[in-house]
Tab-separated table of C-alpha atoms in Angstrom:
chain	number	residue	atom	x	y	z
A	1438	MET	CA	114.305	208.916	131.135
A	1439	VAL	CA	112.233	212.009	131.196
A	1440	PHE	CA	110.047	210.306	128.285
A	1441	VAL	CA	109.396	206.812	129.993
A	1442	GLY	CA	107.649	207.474	133.491
A	1443	ASP	CA	108.082	205.485	136.405
A	1444	ARG	CA	109.814	202.278	135.169
A	1445	PHE	CA	112.441	199.471	136.412
A	1446	ASP	CA	114.357	197.267	133.825
A	1447	PHE	CA	116.557	194.333	134.534
A	1448	GLY	CA	118.612	192.326	131.757
A	1449	MET	CA	121.211	189.912	131.141
A	1450	THR	CA	123.480	189.765	128.030
A	1451	TRP	CA	125.066	186.369	127.071
A	1452	PHE	CA	128.275	187.257	125.191
A	1453	ARG	CA	130.366	184.920	123.230
A	1454	PRO	CA	133.655	186.179	121.594
A	1455	ILE	CA	135.987	183.823	119.641
A	1456	ARG	CA	139.355	185.261	119.437
A	1457	GLY	CA	142.923	183.938	118.794
A	1458	ALA	CA	146.179	184.882	117.125
A	1459	THR	CA	148.669	182.990	114.566
A	1460	ILE	CA	152.396	183.904	114.972
A	1461	THR	CA	154.577	183.326	111.745
A	1462	GLY	CA	158.157	183.829	111.128
A	1463	ASN	CA	159.066	183.666	114.803
A	1464	PRO	CA	161.834	181.340	116.034
A	1465	VAL	CA	160.042	180.323	119.317
A	1466	SER	CA	156.492	181.038	118.675
A	1467	ASP	CA	155.437	179.830	115.249
A	1468	GLY	CA	151.831	178.327	115.522
A	1469	ASN	CA	148.194	178.937	115.894
A	1470	PHE	CA	147.002	180.047	119.260
A	1471	ASP	CA	143.294	179.787	120.552
A	1472	GLY	CA	142.569	182.652	122.980
A	1473	SER	CA	139.023	181.311	123.724
A	1474	ARG	CA	139.563	179.075	126.387
A	1475	LYS	CA	136.876	180.969	128.186
A	1476	LYS	CA	134.104	181.546	125.636
A	1477	ASN	CA	130.942	182.526	127.555
A	1478	PHE	CA	130.287	185.797	129.645
A	1479	PHE	CA	127.251	187.051	131.245
A	1480	ILE	CA	126.906	190.756	131.610
A	1481	PRO	CA	123.952	192.157	133.655
A	1482	GLU	CA	122.237	195.491	133.321
A	1483	LEU	CA	119.619	197.280	135.551
A	1484	GLY	CA	117.772	200.666	135.272
A	1485	TYR	CA	115.415	202.574	137.309
A	1486	THR	CA	113.687	205.669	136.690
A	1487	HIS	CA	111.195	207.907	138.653
A	1488	SER	CA	109.065	210.915	137.314
A	1489	PHE	CA	108.372	213.787	139.796
A	1490	ASN	CA	106.229	215.346	136.953
A	1491	PRO	CA	105.880	215.310	133.040
A	1492	ASN	CA	109.111	217.504	132.959
A	1493	LEU	CA	111.313	216.100	135.700
A	1494	ALA	CA	112.770	212.664	136.396
A	1495	ILE	CA	115.663	211.188	138.231
A	1496	GLY	CA	116.940	207.506	137.918
A	1497	VAL	CA	120.026	205.304	137.893
A	1498	SER	CA	121.711	202.842	135.347
A	1499	ILE	CA	124.046	199.999	136.004
A	1500	TYR	CA	125.823	198.095	133.230
A	1501	GLY	CA	128.832	196.750	131.872
A	1502	ASN	CA	130.762	199.554	130.052
A	1503	GLY	CA	133.172	197.064	128.333
A	1504	GLY	CA	136.407	195.165	129.127
A	1505	MET	CA	138.471	192.599	127.395
A	1506	ASN	CA	139.522	189.031	127.971
A	1507	THR	CA	141.823	186.461	126.355
A	1508	ALA	CA	142.479	183.096	127.787
A	1509	TYR	CA	144.803	181.133	125.417
A	1510	THR	CA	144.488	177.463	125.427
A	1511	THR	CA	148.234	176.760	125.162
A	1512	ASN	CA	151.454	178.589	126.430
A	1513	ILE	CA	152.751	181.237	123.860
A	1514	PRO	CA	156.604	181.009	124.297
A	1515	LEU	CA	157.028	184.550	122.976
A	1516	PHE	CA	155.079	185.727	125.976
A	1517	SER	CA	156.228	183.375	128.687
A	1518	ALA	CA	159.053	180.840	128.499
A	1519	GLY	CA	158.879	177.452	129.547
A	1520	PRO	CA	156.015	174.639	129.620
A	1521	THR	CA	155.197	175.158	133.403
A	1522	THR	CA	154.445	178.798	133.195
A	1523	PHE	CA	150.830	180.275	133.201
A	1524	ARG	CA	149.118	180.401	129.904
A	1525	ALA	CA	148.926	184.151	128.517
A	1526	GLY	CA	145.755	186.036	128.967
A	1527	VAL	CA	144.164	189.112	130.433
A	1528	ASP	CA	140.812	189.857	131.963
A	1529	LEU	CA	139.595	193.491	132.173
A	1530	GLN	CA	135.976	194.132	133.384
A	1531	GLN	CA	134.308	197.621	133.809
A	1532	LEU	CA	131.097	198.726	135.242
A	1533	PHE	CA	129.258	202.013	135.272
A	1534	ILE	CA	126.885	203.115	138.003
A	1535	SER	CA	125.168	206.129	136.689
A	1536	PRO	CA	122.862	208.378	138.762
A	1537	THR	CA	120.978	210.603	136.400
A	1538	ILE	CA	118.624	213.739	136.430
A	1539	ALA	CA	116.689	214.450	133.145
A	1540	PHE	CA	114.307	217.302	132.469
A	1541	LYS	CA	112.298	218.831	129.605
A	1542	ALA	CA	113.415	222.495	128.929
A	1543	ASN	CA	110.362	223.046	126.775
A	1544	ALA	CA	108.053	221.070	124.514
A	1545	HIS	CA	110.799	220.384	122.135
A	1546	ASN	CA	113.928	219.982	124.035
A	1547	ALA	CA	115.109	217.590	126.726
A	1548	PHE	CA	118.501	217.216	128.592
A	1549	GLY	CA	119.973	214.685	130.914
A	1550	PHE	CA	123.068	214.699	133.272
A	1551	SER	CA	124.707	211.597	134.711
A	1552	LEU	CA	127.451	210.984	137.122
A	1553	ASN	CA	129.304	207.948	135.829
A	1554	ILE	CA	130.794	206.178	138.863
A	1555	GLY	CA	133.380	203.508	137.448
A	1556	TYR	CA	134.656	200.251	138.812
A	1557	GLN	CA	137.234	197.965	137.050
A	1558	LYS	CA	139.232	195.051	137.842
A	1559	PHE	CA	142.112	193.595	135.966
A	1560	ALA	CA	144.373	190.407	135.967
A	1561	ALA	CA	147.118	189.241	133.699
A	1562	GLN	CA	149.067	186.049	133.407
A	1563	GLY	CA	151.673	184.283	131.333
A	1564	LEU	CA	153.590	187.607	130.394
A	1565	GLU	CA	156.901	186.672	132.135
A	1566	ASN	CA	158.951	187.455	128.986
A	1567	PHE	CA	157.894	191.343	129.483
A	1568	GLU	CA	159.369	191.483	133.007
A	1569	GLY	CA	162.611	192.257	131.602
A	1570	VAL	CA	161.392	195.220	129.619
A	1571	SER	CA	159.459	196.738	132.659
A	1572	GLU	CA	160.725	199.514	135.099
A	1573	ALA	CA	158.696	197.454	137.597
A	1574	PRO	CA	159.216	193.658	136.643
A	1575	ASN	CA	157.596	192.413	139.914
A	1576	ASN	CA	154.316	194.236	138.861
A	1577	VAL	CA	153.651	192.557	135.410
A	1578	THR	CA	151.971	189.218	135.605
A	1579	GLU	CA	150.467	186.671	137.984
A	1580	LEU	CA	149.281	188.950	140.526
A	1581	GLY	CA	145.491	188.196	140.705
A	1582	PHE	CA	142.989	190.928	140.306
A	1583	SER	CA	143.904	194.754	140.735
A	1584	ASN	CA	140.660	197.075	141.559
A	1585	SER	CA	140.065	200.579	140.724
A	1586	PHE	CA	137.390	203.136	141.142
A	1587	GLY	CA	136.844	206.568	139.302
A	1588	ALA	CA	134.364	208.941	138.001
A	1589	GLY	CA	133.296	210.972	134.889
A	1590	VAL	CA	130.317	212.927	133.549
A	1591	ARG	CA	127.956	212.323	130.568
A	1592	VAL	CA	125.447	214.795	129.290
A	1593	GLY	CA	122.892	214.239	126.664
A	1594	TRP	CA	120.085	216.189	124.727
A	1595	ILE	CA	117.009	215.104	122.595
A	1596	GLY	CA	115.432	217.892	120.206
A	1597	THR	CA	111.953	217.160	118.570
A	1598	ILE	CA	111.968	219.082	115.324
A	1599	ASN	CA	108.542	217.915	114.153
A	1600	GLN	CA	106.335	214.919	114.391
A	1601	SER	CA	108.535	212.984	112.077
A	1602	LEU	CA	112.117	214.191	112.858
A	1603	SER	CA	114.053	214.185	116.252
A	1604	VAL	CA	117.835	214.772	116.857
A	1605	GLY	CA	120.160	213.872	119.723
A	1606	ALA	CA	123.710	214.272	120.934
A	1607	THR	CA	125.588	212.905	123.920
A	1608	PHE	CA	129.141	213.506	125.307
A	1609	GLN	CA	130.835	211.510	127.879
A	1610	THR	CA	134.081	212.789	129.673
A	1611	LYS	CA	136.956	210.756	130.123
A	1612	THR	CA	136.329	208.551	133.492
A	1613	TYR	CA	139.415	209.326	135.647
A	1614	MET	CA	140.380	206.094	137.301
A	1615	GLN	CA	142.581	205.093	140.189
A	1616	LYS	CA	145.768	203.172	139.055
A	1617	LEU	CA	145.929	199.501	138.893
A	1618	ASP	CA	148.828	199.334	141.390
A	1619	LYS	CA	149.385	195.556	140.985
A	1620	TYR	CA	150.192	196.002	137.284
A	1621	LYS	CA	152.256	199.260	137.484
A	1622	GLY	CA	155.011	197.349	135.738
A	1623	LEU	CA	152.586	196.697	132.656
A	1624	PHE	CA	150.599	199.673	132.124
A	1625	ALA	CA	151.926	203.160	131.287
A	1626	GLU	CA	151.902	205.732	133.866
A	1627	GLN	CA	152.528	203.123	136.532
A	1628	GLY	CA	149.407	201.301	136.077
A	1629	GLY	CA	146.971	203.916	134.680
A	1630	PHE	CA	143.988	202.838	132.981
A	1631	ASP	CA	141.327	205.587	132.435
A	1632	ILE	CA	138.188	205.101	130.519
A	1633	PRO	CA	138.279	207.205	127.340
A	1634	ALA	CA	135.727	210.005	126.573
A	1635	ASN	CA	133.283	209.642	123.734
A	1636	VAL	CA	130.793	211.820	121.860
A	1637	ALA	CA	127.792	210.944	119.535
A	1638	GLY	CA	125.027	212.485	117.624
A	1639	GLY	CA	122.274	211.164	115.567
A	1640	VAL	CA	118.779	211.487	113.969
A	1641	ALA	CA	115.718	209.518	114.111
A	1642	PHE	CA	113.140	209.996	111.114
A	1643	LYS	CA	109.749	208.415	111.128
A	1644	ILE	CA	109.013	207.429	107.729
A	1645	VAL	CA	105.477	206.554	108.211
A	1646	PRO	CA	103.855	206.239	111.731
A	1647	LYS	CA	104.923	202.638	112.147
A	1648	VAL	CA	108.457	202.731	110.707
A	1649	THR	CA	111.311	204.710	112.175
A	1650	VAL	CA	114.931	204.845	110.793
A	1651	LEU	CA	117.812	206.153	112.986
A	1652	PHE	CA	121.494	206.919	112.220
A	1653	ASP	CA	124.111	207.710	114.790
A	1654	VAL	CA	127.807	208.490	114.578
A	1655	GLU	CA	130.031	208.025	117.554
A	1656	ARG	CA	133.643	209.110	118.175
A	1657	ILE	CA	135.798	207.100	120.960
A	1658	PHE	CA	138.842	208.943	122.097
A	1659	TYR	CA	141.218	206.091	122.972
A	1660	GLY	CA	144.050	208.289	122.110
A	1661	GLN	CA	143.678	210.283	125.362
A	1662	VAL	CA	144.592	207.238	127.490
A	1663	ASN	CA	148.319	206.613	127.397
A	1664	SER	CA	148.024	203.034	128.551
A	1665	ILE	CA	145.684	202.156	125.728
A	1666	ALA	CA	147.139	204.659	123.107
A	1667	ASP	CA	150.981	204.563	123.397
A	1668	ALA	CA	152.446	202.681	120.421
A	1669	ASP	CA	153.831	199.323	121.585
A	1670	PHE	CA	157.530	198.120	120.866
A	1671	PRO	CA	160.263	198.693	120.031
A	1672	ILE	CA	161.427	199.609	123.399
A	1673	PRO	CA	162.515	202.068	125.165
A	1674	PRO	CA	160.735	203.465	127.000
A	1675	LEU	CA	160.346	200.744	129.490
A	1676	LEU	CA	156.844	199.289	130.344
A	1677	GLY	CA	155.005	201.246	133.168
A	1678	ALA	CA	156.939	204.337	132.372
A	1679	ASN	CA	154.885	207.477	132.061
A	1680	ASN	CA	155.100	207.163	128.147
A	1681	GLY	CA	155.510	203.384	128.312
A	1682	PRO	CA	154.487	201.116	125.583
A	1683	GLY	CA	150.772	200.325	125.430
A	1684	PHE	CA	148.182	198.753	122.888
A	1685	GLY	CA	148.887	201.441	120.202
A	1686	TRP	CA	145.082	202.375	120.061
A	1687	HIS	CA	143.814	205.451	118.370
A	1688	ASP	CA	140.533	207.334	118.062
A	1689	ILE	CA	137.879	205.587	116.231
A	1690	THR	CA	134.480	206.369	114.654
A	1691	ALA	CA	131.449	204.184	114.548
A	1692	GLU	CA	128.564	204.556	112.162
A	1693	LYS	CA	125.375	203.125	113.295
A	1694	LEU	CA	122.058	202.464	111.255
A	1695	GLY	CA	118.726	201.286	112.882
A	1696	PHE	CA	115.298	200.428	112.054
A	1697	ASP	CA	112.142	200.403	114.330
A	1698	PHE	CA	108.821	198.874	113.021
A	1699	LYS	CA	105.927	198.909	115.240
A	1700	LEU	CA	104.074	195.782	113.975
A	1701	SER	CA	101.188	196.179	116.348
A	1702	PRO	CA	100.426	197.994	119.509
A	1703	LYS	CA	102.149	195.247	121.547
A	1704	LEU	CA	105.233	194.251	119.232
A	1705	ILE	CA	107.942	196.291	117.946
A	1706	LEU	CA	110.597	194.845	115.757
A	1707	ARG	CA	114.170	196.168	115.243
A	1708	ALA	CA	117.160	195.800	113.163
A	1709	GLY	CA	120.664	197.436	112.926
A	1710	TYR	CA	123.946	197.583	111.495
A	1711	ASN	CA	127.212	198.973	112.895
A	1712	HIS	CA	130.395	199.841	111.242
A	1713	SER	CA	133.592	200.949	113.344
A	1714	GLY	CA	137.068	201.759	112.481
A	1715	LEU	CA	140.072	199.503	113.603
A	1716	PRO	CA	141.480	200.764	116.791
A	1717	PHE	CA	145.246	199.914	116.101
A	1718	ASP	CA	147.314	199.676	112.995
A	1719	ALA	CA	148.716	196.080	111.882
A	1720	SER	CA	152.260	197.209	113.215
A	1721	GLN	CA	150.711	197.124	116.644
A	1722	ASN	CA	149.575	193.396	116.732
A	1723	LEU	CA	152.000	192.081	119.176
A	1724	PHE	CA	150.489	193.496	122.312
A	1725	ASN	CA	147.138	193.035	120.841
A	1726	VAL	CA	147.525	189.377	120.941
A	1727	LEU	CA	146.070	190.022	124.292
A	1728	ALA	CA	143.229	192.211	123.068
A	1729	PRO	CA	142.353	191.166	119.577
A	1730	ALA	CA	139.630	193.788	119.150
A	1731	VAL	CA	139.580	193.645	115.177
A	1732	VAL	CA	135.803	193.252	114.319
A	1733	GLN	CA	134.277	196.074	112.356
A	1734	GLU	CA	130.837	194.766	111.035
A	1735	HIS	CA	127.908	194.205	113.421
A	1736	VAL	CA	124.489	193.423	112.677
A	1737	THR	CA	121.628	193.142	115.124
A	1738	ALA	CA	117.931	192.134	115.293
A	1739	GLY	CA	115.605	192.421	118.216
A	1740	ALA	CA	111.902	192.804	119.447
A	1741	SER	CA	109.939	194.257	122.256
A	1742	TRP	CA	106.639	192.519	123.463
A	1743	GLY	CA	104.218	194.495	125.565
A	1744	LEU	CA	102.436	192.455	128.191
A	1745	GLN	CA	99.730	193.247	130.712
A	1746	ASN	CA	100.054	196.063	133.458
A	1747	GLY	CA	102.866	197.850	131.754
A	1748	LYS	CA	105.160	194.971	131.638
A	1749	GLU	CA	107.414	194.204	128.659
A	1750	ILE	CA	109.981	191.616	127.455
A	1751	ASN	CA	112.823	192.572	125.093
A	1752	ILE	CA	115.205	190.403	123.241
A	1753	ALA	CA	118.249	191.282	120.926
A	1754	TYR	CA	120.911	189.348	118.851
A	1755	GLN	CA	124.026	190.712	117.687
A	1756	HIS	CA	126.973	189.145	115.388
A	1757	ALA	CA	130.146	190.620	114.717
A	1758	PHE	CA	131.622	189.113	111.506
A	1759	GLU	CA	134.999	187.482	111.697
A	1760	LYS	CA	137.878	189.707	111.071
A	1761	THR	CA	141.636	188.801	110.536
A	1762	LEU	CA	144.356	191.479	110.786
A	1763	ALA	CA	147.583	190.444	109.189
A	1764	GLY	CA	150.679	191.878	111.065
A	1765	ALA	CA	152.938	194.299	109.410
A	1766	ASN	CA	156.374	194.325	110.977
A	1767	SER	CA	154.524	193.658	114.111
A	1768	ILE	CA	157.153	191.613	116.060
A	1769	PRO	CA	160.320	193.603	116.686
A	1770	ALA	CA	163.835	191.982	116.094
A	1771	GLY	CA	164.655	191.880	119.879
A	1772	PHE	CA	161.699	189.335	120.255
A	1773	GLY	CA	162.885	187.367	117.177
A	1774	GLY	CA	160.898	189.187	114.461
A	1775	GLY	CA	157.931	187.740	112.609
A	1776	GLU	CA	154.375	188.552	112.472
A	1777	ALA	CA	151.418	188.320	114.723
A	1778	ASN	CA	148.108	187.924	112.933
A	1779	LEU	CA	144.796	188.490	115.037
A	1780	ARG	CA	141.394	187.151	114.471
A	1781	MET	CA	137.859	187.544	116.103
A	1782	TYR	CA	134.236	187.278	115.693
A	1783	GLN	CA	131.548	187.334	118.284
A	1784	ASP	CA	127.833	186.739	119.125
A	1785	ALA	CA	125.560	188.167	121.968
A	1786	ILE	CA	122.025	187.478	123.115
A	1787	ASP	CA	120.510	190.071	125.381
A	1788	LEU	CA	117.205	189.484	127.148
A	1789	SER	CA	115.517	192.132	129.528
A	1790	PHE	CA	112.342	192.636	131.306
A	1791	GLY	CA	110.639	195.980	132.114
A	1792	TRP	CA	107.941	197.336	134.260
A	1793	GLY	CA	106.456	200.702	133.982
A	1794	LYS	CA	103.394	202.885	134.691
């Protein structure tokens, strides 16, 4: 923020994930299940920055932090019995509002501090078969949205080594959220669902005046959040307990490579590649039928066009290549045995407008 002056940005991302599962060797649920009854999501973003002087700025960013959604087109008997029950699915939406102060400590180092004010909402349906393995069976499914608020902190640093090389780092604490009380029988710790911490660092190297190469590494600490990290079945303990089953996610690392090409004073072209680890093992596929986040390879392309009077248009495209994760002892004997195999790919287009001085 301390580098961009007075500026306002607004954008929207069209996000299209295609996800699903195939269950094999199970006496009640063998078949192919499409989790993309809802395919299109629109995610807004907004940013404002005001500079008091060349060394001090304040601002605010509002953006979707993440989430997950599955909406199966047909009932999954393994999750809910009977043709008249709700079709299995979950919907988690997370938003950050981040007031920020940024300053230059000297000619080569700049720092930023943000308060992350978090909001999330969650709903689940079609999970009746899990009520019998929950410590709060009336708080598992078909309860509408449950909302929670919370807060955390992000800090960051950018250092300029010379005219060609700069480095940076950022750390975000865990965002401590209120419990999702309506679903205290589904998530560990009676509805706990904090947002995990992350840390990242990177370098930007200007090969020639018009071309910059960037490399970042990020670590996301899913393992700190019991409702995300605790391994799923077999049970006990019961769903909703302090150490109750979860999605079995562990910490992951993502490596990111980017290119920035200033084609002209008004046009910048960009491209990127991202590889991330799998957040869970194949033995954890059963619960992750609800969150089949198995994509690992992403490519991006984008551009910025400068207009008159400090205005700017930005566009970006992302594609995450299809990935299938075959289950390995993923459905316990108490649920009939067999395997849950997950798949996903996704596309996104982001369009934003900026005004600056």
